[in-house]
Amino acid sequence: MSIREQLRGLPVLAGDLPGFDAATTPDDPHTLFVRWLSEAVAAGVSEPHAVTLATVDADGLPDLRVLMLKEVDDLGWQFATNRHSAKGRQVAANPSAALGLHWREQARQIRVRGPLRPLDREACAADFLARPIPSRVASLAGPQSAVLGSPGELADALTRAERLVHDAPQTVAEDHTVYAISPVSIEFWQGDAERRHVRLRYRRNDAVWIKELLWP
Ligand SMILES: Cc1cc2nc3c(=O)[nH]c(=O)nc-3n(C[C@H](O)[C@H](O)[C@H](O)COP(=O)(O)O)c2cc1C
């Protein structure tokens, strides 16, 4: 079977999908996000907090990767990473980003776009120390996204970082950074097997959110 045949034979938007009545949505997109997240957890969606983060490098070339959404509050939609990583360098050059969530089990996606900024060092350190030990060890081991000479180099660096976390558990990786995206638009998309998808976009206009339906 060709790749084309295989791809085109795969099911999509299958199963028992939830409805979405855009007419009864709240004025504030964050309230709707909290509702949708609770529904995703209740529906058994796998890793609903895994988001795709899109950034643009200094040459205008887009990039993306999956990471964990850590907080959504007045500061913005937050994720944590190494500020010297590829994405860290990209957002230093172009301080805006997009986040995407895709909940297959419910045929839902959420799209968030906006400028972003790093939180202060205190908040970054607190986030770092709240992470599980293997995450802290990995962050302290070496420069995320740099070219790795060999697997042995990584193994040695992890051993050194493990010892460091064991001997000095309050050690914080100075490059660990929490970023907050301040959304200018948030779209909620509910897929439908008959392709009558429902798209609701919240667009920020100063302090007010404007709600708009979009053609599917
Ligand atoms: C489920 C999942 C969760 C991840 N969570 C994070 C995260 O919270 N922070 C992070 O820096 N990388 C995370 N990663 C790794 C990133 O996808 C990526 O490989 C790494 O951040 C380097 O990206 P960059 O080279 O574009 O900077 C995660 C990957 C997966 C698949």
PDB file of C-alpha atoms and ligand atoms in Angstrom:
ATOM      1  CA  MET A   1       0.000   0.000   0.000  1.00  0.00           C
ATOM      2  CA  SER A   2       1.357   3.440  -0.887  1.00  0.00           C
ATOM      3  CA  ILE A   3       1.783   6.151   1.720  1.00  0.00           C
ATOM      4  CA  ARG A   4      -0.958   8.062  -0.051  1.00  0.00           C
ATOM      5  CA  GLU A   5      -3.383   5.101   0.120  1.00  0.00           C
ATOM      6  CA  GLN A   6      -2.506   4.436   3.727  1.00  0.00           C
ATOM      7  CA  LEU A   7      -2.982   8.068   4.751  1.00  0.00           C
ATOM      8  CA  ARG A   8      -6.262   8.429   2.882  1.00  0.00           C
ATOM      9  CA  GLY A   9      -7.644   5.170   4.291  1.00  0.00           C
ATOM     10  CA  LEU A  10      -7.263   6.250   7.912  1.00  0.00           C
ATOM     11  CA  PRO A  11     -10.383   7.278   9.861  1.00  0.00           C
ATOM     12  CA  VAL A  12     -10.796  10.839  11.124  1.00  0.00           C
ATOM     13  CA  LEU A  13     -13.425  12.550  13.295  1.00  0.00           C
ATOM     14  CA  ALA A  14     -14.753   9.114  14.198  1.00  0.00           C
ATOM     15  CA  GLY A  15     -16.584   7.975  17.315  1.00  0.00           C
ATOM     16  CA  ASP A  16     -19.035   9.586  19.655  1.00  0.00           C
ATOM     17  CA  LEU A  17     -18.184  13.300  19.550  1.00  0.00           C
ATOM     18  CA  PRO A  18     -19.464  15.950  21.955  1.00  0.00           C
ATOM     19  CA  GLY A  19     -21.607  18.854  20.796  1.00  0.00           C
ATOM     20  CA  PHE A  20     -20.669  22.513  21.148  1.00  0.00           C
ATOM     21  CA  ASP A  21     -23.324  25.200  21.423  1.00  0.00           C
ATOM     22  CA  ALA A  22     -21.452  28.434  20.730  1.00  0.00           C
ATOM     23  CA  ALA A  23     -24.564  30.446  21.653  1.00  0.00           C
ATOM     24  CA  THR A  24     -24.266  29.495  25.329  1.00  0.00           C
ATOM     25  CA  THR A  25     -20.559  30.212  25.739  1.00  0.00           C
ATOM     26  CA  PRO A  26     -19.171  32.595  28.369  1.00  0.00           C
ATOM     27  CA  ASP A  27     -17.896  36.086  27.530  1.00  0.00           C
ATOM     28  CA  ASP A  28     -14.412  35.132  28.722  1.00  0.00           C
ATOM     29  CA  PRO A  29     -12.414  32.478  26.804  1.00  0.00           C
ATOM     30  CA  HIS A  30     -10.577  31.360  29.929  1.00  0.00           C
ATOM     31  CA  THR A  31     -13.849  30.252  31.515  1.00  0.00           C
ATOM     32  CA  LEU A  32     -14.558  28.211  28.393  1.00  0.00           C
ATOM     33  CA  PHE A  33     -11.039  26.741  28.467  1.00  0.00           C
ATOM     34  CA  VAL A  34     -11.525  25.611  32.064  1.00  0.00           C
ATOM     35  CA  ARG A  35     -14.840  24.008  31.042  1.00  0.00           C
ATOM     36  CA  TRP A  36     -13.332  22.258  28.026  1.00  0.00           C
ATOM     37  CA  LEU A  37     -10.303  21.074  30.003  1.00  0.00           C
ATOM     38  CA  SER A  38     -12.565  19.529  32.669  1.00  0.00           C
ATOM     39  CA  GLU A  39     -14.595  17.840  29.930  1.00  0.00           C
ATOM     40  CA  ALA A  40     -11.402  16.523  28.314  1.00  0.00           C
ATOM     41  CA  VAL A  41     -10.190  15.061  31.599  1.00  0.00           C
ATOM     42  CA  ALA A  42     -13.628  13.518  32.264  1.00  0.00           C
ATOM     43  CA  ALA A  43     -13.652  12.033  28.734  1.00  0.00           C
ATOM     44  CA  GLY A  44     -10.268  10.400  29.339  1.00  0.00           C
ATOM     45  CA  VAL A  45      -8.382  12.476  26.753  1.00  0.00           C
ATOM     46  CA  SER A  46      -4.745  11.447  26.813  1.00  0.00           C
ATOM     47  CA  GLU A  47      -2.360  14.204  27.967  1.00  0.00           C
ATOM     48  CA  PRO A  48      -4.805  17.084  27.452  1.00  0.00           C
ATOM     49  CA  HIS A  49      -2.138  19.465  28.781  1.00  0.00           C
ATOM     50  CA  ALA A  50       0.289  18.644  25.946  1.00  0.00           C
ATOM     51  CA  VAL A  51       0.361  21.622  23.589  1.00  0.00           C
ATOM     52  CA  THR A  52       2.107  22.342  20.317  1.00  0.00           C
ATOM     53  CA  LEU A  53       4.088  25.576  20.516  1.00  0.00           C
ATOM     54  CA  ALA A  54       4.822  27.366  17.255  1.00  0.00           C
ATOM     55  CA  THR A  55       7.525  30.004  17.035  1.00  0.00           C
ATOM     56  CA  VAL A  56       9.327  31.820  14.233  1.00  0.00           C
ATOM     57  CA  ASP A  57      13.092  32.118  13.980  1.00  0.00           C
ATOM     58  CA  ALA A  58      15.140  35.198  13.106  1.00  0.00           C
ATOM     59  CA  ASP A  59      14.957  34.292   9.389  1.00  0.00           C
ATOM     60  CA  GLY A  60      11.157  34.021   9.462  1.00  0.00           C
ATOM     61  CA  LEU A  61      11.163  30.205   9.331  1.00  0.00           C
ATOM     62  CA  PRO A  62       8.428  28.691  11.542  1.00  0.00           C
ATOM     63  CA  ASP A  63       9.166  25.883  13.980  1.00  0.00           C
ATOM     64  CA  LEU A  64       7.085  23.877  16.441  1.00  0.00           C
ATOM     65  CA  ARG A  65       7.306  21.281  19.156  1.00  0.00           C
ATOM     66  CA  VAL A  66       5.174  19.688  21.881  1.00  0.00           C
ATOM     67  CA  LEU A  67       5.473  20.777  25.493  1.00  0.00           C
ATOM     68  CA  MET A  68       3.430  20.937  28.673  1.00  0.00           C
ATOM     69  CA  LEU A  69       1.000  23.747  29.419  1.00  0.00           C
ATOM     70  CA  LYS A  70       1.743  24.741  33.012  1.00  0.00           C
ATOM     71  CA  GLU A  71      -0.678  27.514  33.882  1.00  0.00           C
ATOM     72  CA  VAL A  72      -3.375  29.721  32.426  1.00  0.00           C
ATOM     73  CA  ASP A  73      -3.976  32.852  34.489  1.00  0.00           C
ATOM     74  CA  ASP A  74      -3.868  36.653  34.313  1.00  0.00           C
ATOM     75  CA  LEU A  75      -0.204  36.509  33.258  1.00  0.00           C
ATOM     76  CA  GLY A  76      -1.074  34.351  30.272  1.00  0.00           C
ATOM     77  CA  TRP A  77      -0.764  30.822  28.911  1.00  0.00           C
ATOM     78  CA  GLN A  78       2.441  29.505  30.430  1.00  0.00           C
ATOM     79  CA  PHE A  79       5.030  26.918  29.508  1.00  0.00           C
ATOM     80  CA  ALA A  80       8.533  26.267  30.763  1.00  0.00           C
ATOM     81  CA  THR A  81      11.711  25.574  28.847  1.00  0.00           C
ATOM     82  CA  ASN A  82      15.378  26.437  28.452  1.00  0.00           C
ATOM     83  CA  ARG A  83      15.843  29.986  27.229  1.00  0.00           C
ATOM     84  CA  HIS A  84      18.951  28.957  25.268  1.00  0.00           C
ATOM     85  CA  SER A  85      17.095  26.189  23.416  1.00  0.00           C
ATOM     86  CA  ALA A  86      16.074  26.621  19.779  1.00  0.00           C
ATOM     87  CA  LYS A  87      12.640  27.877  20.829  1.00  0.00           C
ATOM     88  CA  GLY A  88      14.206  30.154  23.459  1.00  0.00           C
ATOM     89  CA  ARG A  89      16.384  31.778  20.801  1.00  0.00           C
ATOM     90  CA  GLN A  90      13.425  32.014  18.440  1.00  0.00           C
ATOM     91  CA  VAL A  91      11.210  33.827  20.933  1.00  0.00           C
ATOM     92  CA  ALA A  92      14.098  36.143  21.820  1.00  0.00           C
ATOM     93  CA  ALA A  93      14.214  37.133  18.130  1.00  0.00           C
ATOM     94  CA  ASN A  94      10.429  37.103  17.635  1.00  0.00           C
ATOM     95  CA  PRO A  95       8.581  37.480  20.946  1.00  0.00           C
ATOM     96  CA  SER A  96       5.256  36.014  19.874  1.00  0.00           C
ATOM     97  CA  ALA A  97       3.961  32.488  19.534  1.00  0.00           C
ATOM     98  CA  ALA A  98       1.002  30.230  18.893  1.00  0.00           C
ATOM     99  CA  LEU A  99      -0.181  27.312  20.986  1.00  0.00           C
ATOM    100  CA  GLY A 100      -2.306  24.449  19.704  1.00  0.00           C
ATOM    101  CA  LEU A 101      -4.192  21.793  21.628  1.00  0.00           C
ATOM    102  CA  HIS A 102      -5.691  18.801  19.827  1.00  0.00           C
ATOM    103  CA  TRP A 103      -7.959  16.475  21.753  1.00  0.00           C
ATOM    104  CA  ARG A 104      -8.517  13.624  19.289  1.00  0.00           C
ATOM    105  CA  GLU A 105     -10.965  11.706  21.457  1.00  0.00           C
ATOM    106  CA  GLN A 106     -13.342  14.696  21.318  1.00  0.00           C
ATOM    107  CA  ALA A 107     -12.351  16.124  17.918  1.00  0.00           C
ATOM    108  CA  ARG A 108     -11.559  19.414  19.622  1.00  0.00           C
ATOM    109  CA  GLN A 109      -8.772  21.868  19.052  1.00  0.00           C
ATOM    110  CA  ILE A 110      -7.874  25.154  20.683  1.00  0.00           C
ATOM    111  CA  ARG A 111      -5.623  27.743  19.059  1.00  0.00           C
ATOM    112  CA  VAL A 112      -3.978  30.548  21.012  1.00  0.00           C
ATOM    113  CA  ARG A 113      -1.938  33.383  19.467  1.00  0.00           C
ATOM    114  CA  GLY A 114      -0.184  36.339  20.974  1.00  0.00           C
ATOM    115  CA  PRO A 115       2.963  38.070  22.175  1.00  0.00           C
ATOM    116  CA  LEU A 116       4.918  36.384  24.934  1.00  0.00           C
ATOM    117  CA  ARG A 117       7.375  37.311  27.651  1.00  0.00           C
ATOM    118  CA  PRO A 118       9.472  35.486  30.250  1.00  0.00           C
ATOM    119  CA  LEU A 119       8.365  35.572  33.881  1.00  0.00           C
ATOM    120  CA  ASP A 120      10.770  36.908  36.520  1.00  0.00           C
ATOM    121  CA  ARG A 121      13.623  34.780  37.876  1.00  0.00           C
ATOM    122  CA  GLU A 122      11.776  34.081  41.133  1.00  0.00           C
ATOM    123  CA  ALA A 123       8.808  32.545  39.293  1.00  0.00           C
ATOM    124  CA  CYS A 124      11.151  30.534  37.050  1.00  0.00           C
ATOM    125  CA  ALA A 125      13.099  29.192  40.039  1.00  0.00           C
ATOM    126  CA  ALA A 126       9.873  28.233  41.850  1.00  0.00           C
ATOM    127  CA  ASP A 127       8.668  26.401  38.747  1.00  0.00           C
ATOM    128  CA  PHE A 128      11.996  24.609  38.429  1.00  0.00           C
ATOM    129  CA  LEU A 129      12.043  23.408  42.028  1.00  0.00           C
ATOM    130  CA  ALA A 130       8.453  22.142  41.735  1.00  0.00           C
ATOM    131  CA  ARG A 131       9.428  19.800  38.876  1.00  0.00           C
ATOM    132  CA  PRO A 132      10.056  16.072  39.382  1.00  0.00           C
ATOM    133  CA  ILE A 133      13.692  15.106  39.956  1.00  0.00           C
ATOM    134  CA  PRO A 134      14.238  13.511  36.495  1.00  0.00           C
ATOM    135  CA  SER A 135      13.089  16.759  34.843  1.00  0.00           C
ATOM    136  CA  ARG A 136      15.451  18.831  36.986  1.00  0.00           C
ATOM    137  CA  VAL A 137      18.312  16.443  36.278  1.00  0.00           C
ATOM    138  CA  ALA A 138      17.668  16.613  32.531  1.00  0.00           C
ATOM    139  CA  SER A 139      17.592  20.423  32.600  1.00  0.00           C
ATOM    140  CA  LEU A 140      20.802  20.664  34.618  1.00  0.00           C
ATOM    141  CA  ALA A 141      22.627  18.114  32.467  1.00  0.00           C
ATOM    142  CA  GLY A 142      23.262  20.269  29.441  1.00  0.00           C
ATOM    143  CA  PRO A 143      22.210  22.761  26.780  1.00  0.00           C
ATOM    144  CA  GLN A 144      18.837  21.774  25.300  1.00  0.00           C
ATOM    145  CA  SER A 145      18.826  21.737  21.474  1.00  0.00           C
ATOM    146  CA  ALA A 146      22.628  21.950  21.130  1.00  0.00           C
ATOM    147  CA  VAL A 147      24.301  19.261  19.005  1.00  0.00           C
ATOM    148  CA  LEU A 148      25.132  16.196  21.133  1.00  0.00           C
ATOM    149  CA  GLY A 149      28.550  14.657  20.501  1.00  0.00           C
ATOM    150  CA  SER A 150      27.597  11.124  21.546  1.00  0.00           C
ATOM    151  CA  PRO A 151      25.155   9.219  23.821  1.00  0.00           C
ATOM    152  CA  GLY A 152      28.066   8.709  26.246  1.00  0.00           C
ATOM    153  CA  GLU A 153      28.444  12.475  26.630  1.00  0.00           C
ATOM    154  CA  LEU A 154      24.764  12.686  27.656  1.00  0.00           C
ATOM    155  CA  ALA A 155      25.056   9.733  30.060  1.00  0.00           C
ATOM    156  CA  ASP A 156      28.054  11.342  31.818  1.00  0.00           C
ATOM    157  CA  ALA A 157      26.297  14.711  32.049  1.00  0.00           C
ATOM    158  CA  LEU A 158      23.161  13.079  33.500  1.00  0.00           C
ATOM    159  CA  THR A 159      25.251  11.273  36.123  1.00  0.00           C
ATOM    160  CA  ARG A 160      26.892  14.572  37.143  1.00  0.00           C
ATOM    161  CA  ALA A 161      23.510  16.336  37.251  1.00  0.00           C
ATOM    162  CA  GLU A 162      21.985  13.522  39.351  1.00  0.00           C
ATOM    163  CA  ARG A 163      24.810  13.924  41.866  1.00  0.00           C
ATOM    164  CA  LEU A 164      24.290  17.701  41.905  1.00  0.00           C
ATOM    165  CA  VAL A 165      20.536  17.397  42.589  1.00  0.00           C
ATOM    166  CA  HIS A 166      21.219  14.816  45.280  1.00  0.00           C
ATOM    167  CA  ASP A 167      23.903  16.924  47.020  1.00  0.00           C
ATOM    168  CA  ALA A 168      22.282  20.339  46.502  1.00  0.00           C
ATOM    169  CA  PRO A 169      18.531  19.813  45.960  1.00  0.00           C
ATOM    170  CA  GLN A 170      17.827  23.559  45.821  1.00  0.00           C
ATOM    171  CA  THR A 171      20.013  23.988  42.722  1.00  0.00           C
ATOM    172  CA  VAL A 172      18.156  25.822  39.981  1.00  0.00           C
ATOM    173  CA  ALA A 173      19.097  25.708  36.298  1.00  0.00           C
ATOM    174  CA  GLU A 174      19.675  29.379  35.562  1.00  0.00           C
ATOM    175  CA  ASP A 175      18.386  29.015  31.994  1.00  0.00           C
ATOM    176  CA  HIS A 176      15.058  27.429  33.028  1.00  0.00           C
ATOM    177  CA  THR A 177      12.431  29.953  32.002  1.00  0.00           C
ATOM    178  CA  VAL A 178       8.673  30.179  32.233  1.00  0.00           C
ATOM    179  CA  TYR A 179       7.109  32.096  29.357  1.00  0.00           C
ATOM    180  CA  ALA A 180       3.595  33.532  29.298  1.00  0.00           C
ATOM    181  CA  ILE A 181       1.687  34.114  26.084  1.00  0.00           C
ATOM    182  CA  SER A 182      -0.767  36.977  26.373  1.00  0.00           C
ATOM    183  CA  PRO A 183      -3.460  35.937  23.871  1.00  0.00           C
ATOM    184  CA  VAL A 184      -4.867  38.247  21.247  1.00  0.00           C
ATOM    185  CA  SER A 185      -7.056  35.447  19.913  1.00  0.00           C
ATOM    186  CA  ILE A 186      -8.256  32.066  21.145  1.00  0.00           C
ATOM    187  CA  GLU A 187     -10.218  29.740  18.892  1.00  0.00           C
ATOM    188  CA  PHE A 188     -12.304  26.798  20.071  1.00  0.00           C
ATOM    189  CA  TRP A 189     -12.976  24.237  17.323  1.00  0.00           C
ATOM    190  CA  GLN A 190     -15.406  21.377  17.623  1.00  0.00           C
ATOM    191  CA  GLY A 191     -15.109  18.807  14.861  1.00  0.00           C
ATOM    192  CA  ASP A 192     -18.141  17.075  13.417  1.00  0.00           C
ATOM    193  CA  ALA A 193     -18.307  13.858  11.397  1.00  0.00           C
ATOM    194  CA  GLU A 194     -20.521  15.586   8.793  1.00  0.00           C
ATOM    195  CA  ARG A 195     -17.908  18.371   8.596  1.00  0.00           C
ATOM    196  CA  ARG A 196     -20.299  20.880  10.188  1.00  0.00           C
ATOM    197  CA  HIS A 197     -17.510  21.956  12.463  1.00  0.00           C
ATOM    198  CA  VAL A 198     -18.219  24.691  14.976  1.00  0.00           C
ATOM    199  CA  ARG A 199     -15.547  27.391  15.232  1.00  0.00           C
ATOM    200  CA  LEU A 200     -15.717  30.094  17.866  1.00  0.00           C
ATOM    201  CA  ARG A 201     -12.972  32.700  18.023  1.00  0.00           C
ATOM    202  CA  TYR A 202     -12.447  35.138  20.877  1.00  0.00           C
ATOM    203  CA  ARG A 203     -10.545  38.191  19.640  1.00  0.00           C
ATOM    204  CA  ARG A 204      -9.188  40.680  22.132  1.00  0.00           C
ATOM    205  CA  ASN A 205     -10.019  44.310  21.522  1.00  0.00           C
ATOM    206  CA  ASP A 206      -8.309  46.273  24.319  1.00  0.00           C
ATOM    207  CA  ALA A 207      -9.815  44.824  27.499  1.00  0.00           C
ATOM    208  CA  VAL A 208     -12.829  43.298  25.761  1.00  0.00           C
ATOM    209  CA  TRP A 209     -13.190  39.889  24.126  1.00  0.00           C
ATOM    210  CA  ILE A 210     -15.135  39.840  20.877  1.00  0.00           C
ATOM    211  CA  LYS A 211     -16.736  36.514  19.971  1.00  0.00           C
ATOM    212  CA  GLU A 212     -16.996  35.507  16.319  1.00  0.00           C
ATOM    213  CA  LEU A 213     -18.139  32.363  14.576  1.00  0.00           C
ATOM    214  CA  LEU A 214     -15.907  31.262  11.705  1.00  0.00           C
ATOM    215  CA  TRP A 215     -16.740  29.327   8.575  1.00  0.00           C
ATOM    216  CA  PRO A 216     -15.485  25.794   8.945  1.00  0.00           C
TER     217      PRO A 216
HETATM  218  C1  LIG B   1       4.603  15.224  25.768  1.00  0.00           C
HETATM  219  C2  LIG B   1       5.835  16.104  25.684  1.00  0.00           C
HETATM  220  C3  LIG B   1       6.060  17.059  26.656  1.00  0.00           C
HETATM  221  C4  LIG B   1       7.171  17.895  26.578  1.00  0.00           C
HETATM  222  N1  LIG B   1       7.290  18.889  27.507  1.00  0.00           N
HETATM  223  C5  LIG B   1       8.306  19.788  27.373  1.00  0.00           C
HETATM  224  C6  LIG B   1       8.361  20.936  28.219  1.00  0.00           C
HETATM  225  O1  LIG B   1       7.480  21.167  29.085  1.00  0.00           O
HETATM  226  N2  LIG B   1       9.394  21.790  28.044  1.00  0.00           N
HETATM  227  C7  LIG B   1      10.371  21.594  27.090  1.00  0.00           C
HETATM  228  O2  LIG B   1      11.293  22.403  26.994  1.00  0.00           O
HETATM  229  N3  LIG B   1      10.315  20.543  26.257  1.00  0.00           N
HETATM  230  C8  LIG B   1       9.304  19.631  26.356  1.00  0.00           C
HETATM  231  N4  LIG B   1       9.234  18.569  25.497  1.00  0.00           N
HETATM  232  C9  LIG B   1      10.311  18.408  24.473  1.00  0.00           C
HETATM  233  C10 LIG B   1      10.050  19.351  23.286  1.00  0.00           C
HETATM  234  O3  LIG B   1       9.077  18.778  22.412  1.00  0.00           O
HETATM  235  C11 LIG B   1      11.323  19.650  22.470  1.00  0.00           C
HETATM  236  O4  LIG B   1      11.915  18.452  22.026  1.00  0.00           O
HETATM  237  C12 LIG B   1      12.370  20.436  23.266  1.00  0.00           C
HETATM  238  O5  LIG B   1      11.776  21.439  24.070  1.00  0.00           O
HETATM  239  C13 LIG B   1      13.384  21.101  22.326  1.00  0.00           C
HETATM  240  O6  LIG B   1      12.694  21.957  21.457  1.00  0.00           O
HETATM  241  P1  LIG B   1      13.462  23.105  20.612  1.00  0.00           P
HETATM  242  O7  LIG B   1      14.707  22.449  20.047  1.00  0.00           O
HETATM  243  O8  LIG B   1      12.503  23.529  19.569  1.00  0.00           O
HETATM  244  O9  LIG B   1      13.798  24.225  21.580  1.00  0.00           O
HETATM  245  C14 LIG B   1       8.122  17.728  25.533  1.00  0.00           C
HETATM  246  C15 LIG B   1       7.883  16.752  24.545  1.00  0.00           C
HETATM  247  C16 LIG B   1       6.751  15.971  24.614  1.00  0.00           C
HETATM  248  C17 LIG B   1       6.483  14.974  23.492  1.00  0.00           C
END
